[in-house]
Amino acid sequence: MEQVMKHYGNAILAVIVLLALGGIIVAALASDGYVAEQFKNALTGFFDNMNGLLG
C-alpha cells in the first residue's frame, strides 16, 4: 500500500481535487441562484455573438 501511494499518490490527489471542484460547480449551477443565472447569460451571450459573426 505504501508503494502504491508513493507511486500514484499525486495522481490520486489530483483526481480527488478535480472531482471535488466538479461537485462544487455542479452544485452551484444546479440551483437557480445567482451563479447559475450568470453562467447561463454568459453562455447565451457567447453563442449569440458567435452566430452574429457567421451571419
XYZ file of N, CA, C and O in Angstrom:
220
model
N 0.822 -1.187 0.000
C 0.000 0.000 0.000
C 0.872 1.258 0.000
O 0.556 2.228 -0.662
N 1.959 1.200 0.734
C 2.845 2.364 0.799
C 3.459 2.668 -0.561
O 3.557 3.829 -0.956
N 3.844 1.617 -1.284
C 4.438 1.835 -2.598
C 3.407 2.340 -3.602
O 3.729 3.131 -4.474
N 2.177 1.879 -3.461
C 1.118 2.369 -4.349
C 0.907 3.860 -4.126
O 0.805 4.637 -5.077
N 0.844 4.280 -2.865
C 0.644 5.691 -2.557
C 1.858 6.519 -2.980
O 1.700 7.654 -3.440
N 3.049 5.954 -2.856
C 4.251 6.674 -3.269
C 4.262 6.870 -4.779
O 4.653 7.918 -5.276
N 3.800 5.860 -5.497
C 3.838 5.913 -6.958
C 2.659 6.697 -7.530
O 2.827 7.492 -8.455
N 1.441 6.475 -7.005
C 0.237 7.072 -7.566
C -0.377 8.144 -6.669
O -1.470 8.638 -6.968
N 0.279 8.533 -5.607
C -0.286 9.474 -4.646
C -0.680 10.804 -5.255
O -1.777 11.323 -5.017
N 0.198 11.380 -6.075
C -0.105 12.679 -6.690
C -1.268 12.582 -7.664
O -2.116 13.481 -7.718
N -1.329 11.510 -8.412
C -2.425 11.340 -9.366
C -3.749 11.141 -8.636
O -4.777 11.706 -9.042
N -3.736 10.376 -7.571
C -4.957 10.155 -6.793
C -5.428 11.463 -6.181
O -6.621 11.785 -6.212
N -4.497 12.246 -5.662
C -4.843 13.537 -5.072
C -5.420 14.478 -6.127
O -6.405 15.175 -5.878
N -4.848 14.492 -7.316
C -5.354 15.342 -8.390
C -6.774 14.943 -8.783
O -7.634 15.802 -8.996
N -7.051 13.650 -8.861
C -8.393 13.182 -9.207
C -9.397 13.583 -8.129
O -10.494 14.039 -8.439
N -9.019 13.451 -6.880
C -9.916 13.825 -5.779
C -10.224 15.322 -5.831
O -11.379 15.741 -5.679
N -9.205 16.141 -6.070
C -9.413 17.591 -6.141
C -10.312 17.954 -7.319
O -11.225 18.773 -7.185
N -10.081 17.346 -8.476
C -10.917 17.642 -9.647
C -12.359 17.199 -9.432
O -13.286 17.892 -9.842
N -12.557 16.055 -8.802
C -13.921 15.614 -8.503
C -14.605 16.558 -7.524
O -15.789 16.865 -7.680
N -13.870 17.034 -6.539
C -14.446 17.983 -5.577
C -14.814 19.293 -6.262
O -15.905 19.835 -6.025
N -13.937 19.803 -7.120
C -14.253 21.032 -7.853
C -15.452 20.834 -8.770
O -16.312 21.705 -8.884
N -15.512 19.701 -9.438
C -16.665 19.403 -10.288
C -17.949 19.343 -9.489
O -18.978 19.855 -9.923
N -17.890 18.744 -8.318
C -19.077 18.683 -7.460
C -19.526 20.052 -7.010
O -20.728 20.346 -6.975
N -18.580 20.914 -6.674
C -18.928 22.273 -6.263
C -19.558 23.042 -7.414
O -20.562 23.741 -7.233
N -19.000 22.910 -8.601
C -19.544 23.617 -9.766
C -20.937 23.107 -10.100
O -21.848 23.892 -10.368
N -21.136 21.800 -10.071
C -22.456 21.228 -10.350
C -23.470 21.687 -9.315
O -24.601 22.049 -9.645
N -23.071 21.719 -8.053
C -23.985 22.167 -7.001
C -24.340 23.646 -7.171
O -25.484 24.042 -6.956
N -23.369 24.460 -7.572
C -23.625 25.886 -7.766
C -24.538 26.129 -8.960
O -25.357 27.039 -8.953
N -24.406 25.309 -9.995
C -25.201 25.508 -11.199
C -26.553 24.804 -11.128
O -27.453 25.132 -11.900
N -26.708 23.863 -10.226
C -27.967 23.114 -10.144
C -29.097 23.989 -9.615
O -30.226 23.889 -10.057
N -28.787 24.844 -8.673
C -29.820 25.725 -8.139
C -30.030 26.891 -9.097
O -29.168 27.215 -9.900
N -31.175 27.521 -9.020
C -31.450 28.681 -9.871
C -31.039 29.952 -9.154
O -31.793 30.906 -9.041
N -29.824 29.965 -8.676
C -29.301 31.113 -7.961
C -28.551 32.048 -8.877
O -28.600 31.963 -10.105
N -27.820 32.947 -8.266
C -27.080 33.979 -8.996
C -26.023 33.367 -9.917
O -25.895 33.778 -11.068
N -25.291 32.384 -9.424
C -24.215 31.784 -10.219
C -24.781 31.104 -11.461
O -24.262 31.272 -12.563
N -25.869 30.369 -11.296
C -26.466 29.670 -12.434
C -26.981 30.656 -13.476
O -26.794 30.448 -14.682
N -27.614 31.719 -13.027
C -28.139 32.717 -13.970
C -27.010 33.400 -14.741
O -27.099 33.592 -15.949
N -25.949 33.781 -14.046
C -24.827 34.442 -14.715
C -24.125 33.496 -15.692
O -23.701 33.915 -16.771
N -24.012 32.226 -15.325
C -23.397 31.251 -16.221
C -24.247 31.072 -17.479
O -23.721 31.046 -18.601
N -25.564 30.974 -17.311
C -26.459 30.848 -18.465
C -26.385 32.084 -19.345
O -26.347 31.983 -20.578
N -26.346 33.266 -18.733
C -26.249 34.508 -19.509
C -24.932 34.582 -20.273
O -24.904 35.037 -21.426
N -23.850 34.147 -19.647
C -22.552 34.172 -20.320
C -22.543 33.226 -21.515
O -22.060 33.585 -22.600
N -23.078 32.021 -21.341
C -23.125 31.072 -22.461
C -24.031 31.574 -23.579
O -23.678 31.496 -24.761
N -25.184 32.090 -23.218
C -26.115 32.601 -24.226
C -25.494 33.761 -24.990
O -25.568 33.818 -26.225
N -24.863 34.688 -24.283
C -24.207 35.819 -24.937
C -23.090 35.387 -25.851
O -22.942 35.898 -26.961
N -22.293 34.415 -25.415
C -21.191 33.927 -26.235
C -21.699 33.336 -27.540
O -21.226 33.676 -28.623
N -22.705 32.449 -27.456
C -23.191 31.794 -28.666
C -23.981 32.758 -29.551
O -23.947 32.634 -30.782
N -24.652 33.732 -28.978
C -25.316 34.761 -29.792
C -24.285 35.571 -30.571
O -24.470 35.863 -31.752
N -23.178 35.922 -29.913
C -22.120 36.669 -30.606
C -21.450 35.830 -31.691
O -21.129 36.343 -32.766
N -21.261 34.557 -31.436
C -20.657 33.684 -32.443
C -21.582 33.542 -33.655
O -21.129 33.549 -34.793
N -22.874 33.410 -33.409
C -23.826 33.315 -34.508
C -23.886 34.626 -35.283
O -24.069 34.616 -36.502
N -23.706 35.761 -34.616
C -23.683 37.047 -35.288
C -22.492 37.188 -36.216
O -22.579 37.845 -37.255
N -21.382 36.558 -35.862
C -20.204 36.621 -36.735
C -20.396 35.798 -37.998
O -19.844 36.125 -39.054
N -21.184 34.730 -37.909
C -21.380 33.862 -39.079
C -22.374 34.451 -40.073
O -22.290 34.169 -41.249
N -23.354 35.164 -39.590
C -24.399 35.617 -40.493
C -24.431 37.033 -40.594
O -24.708 37.945 -41.090
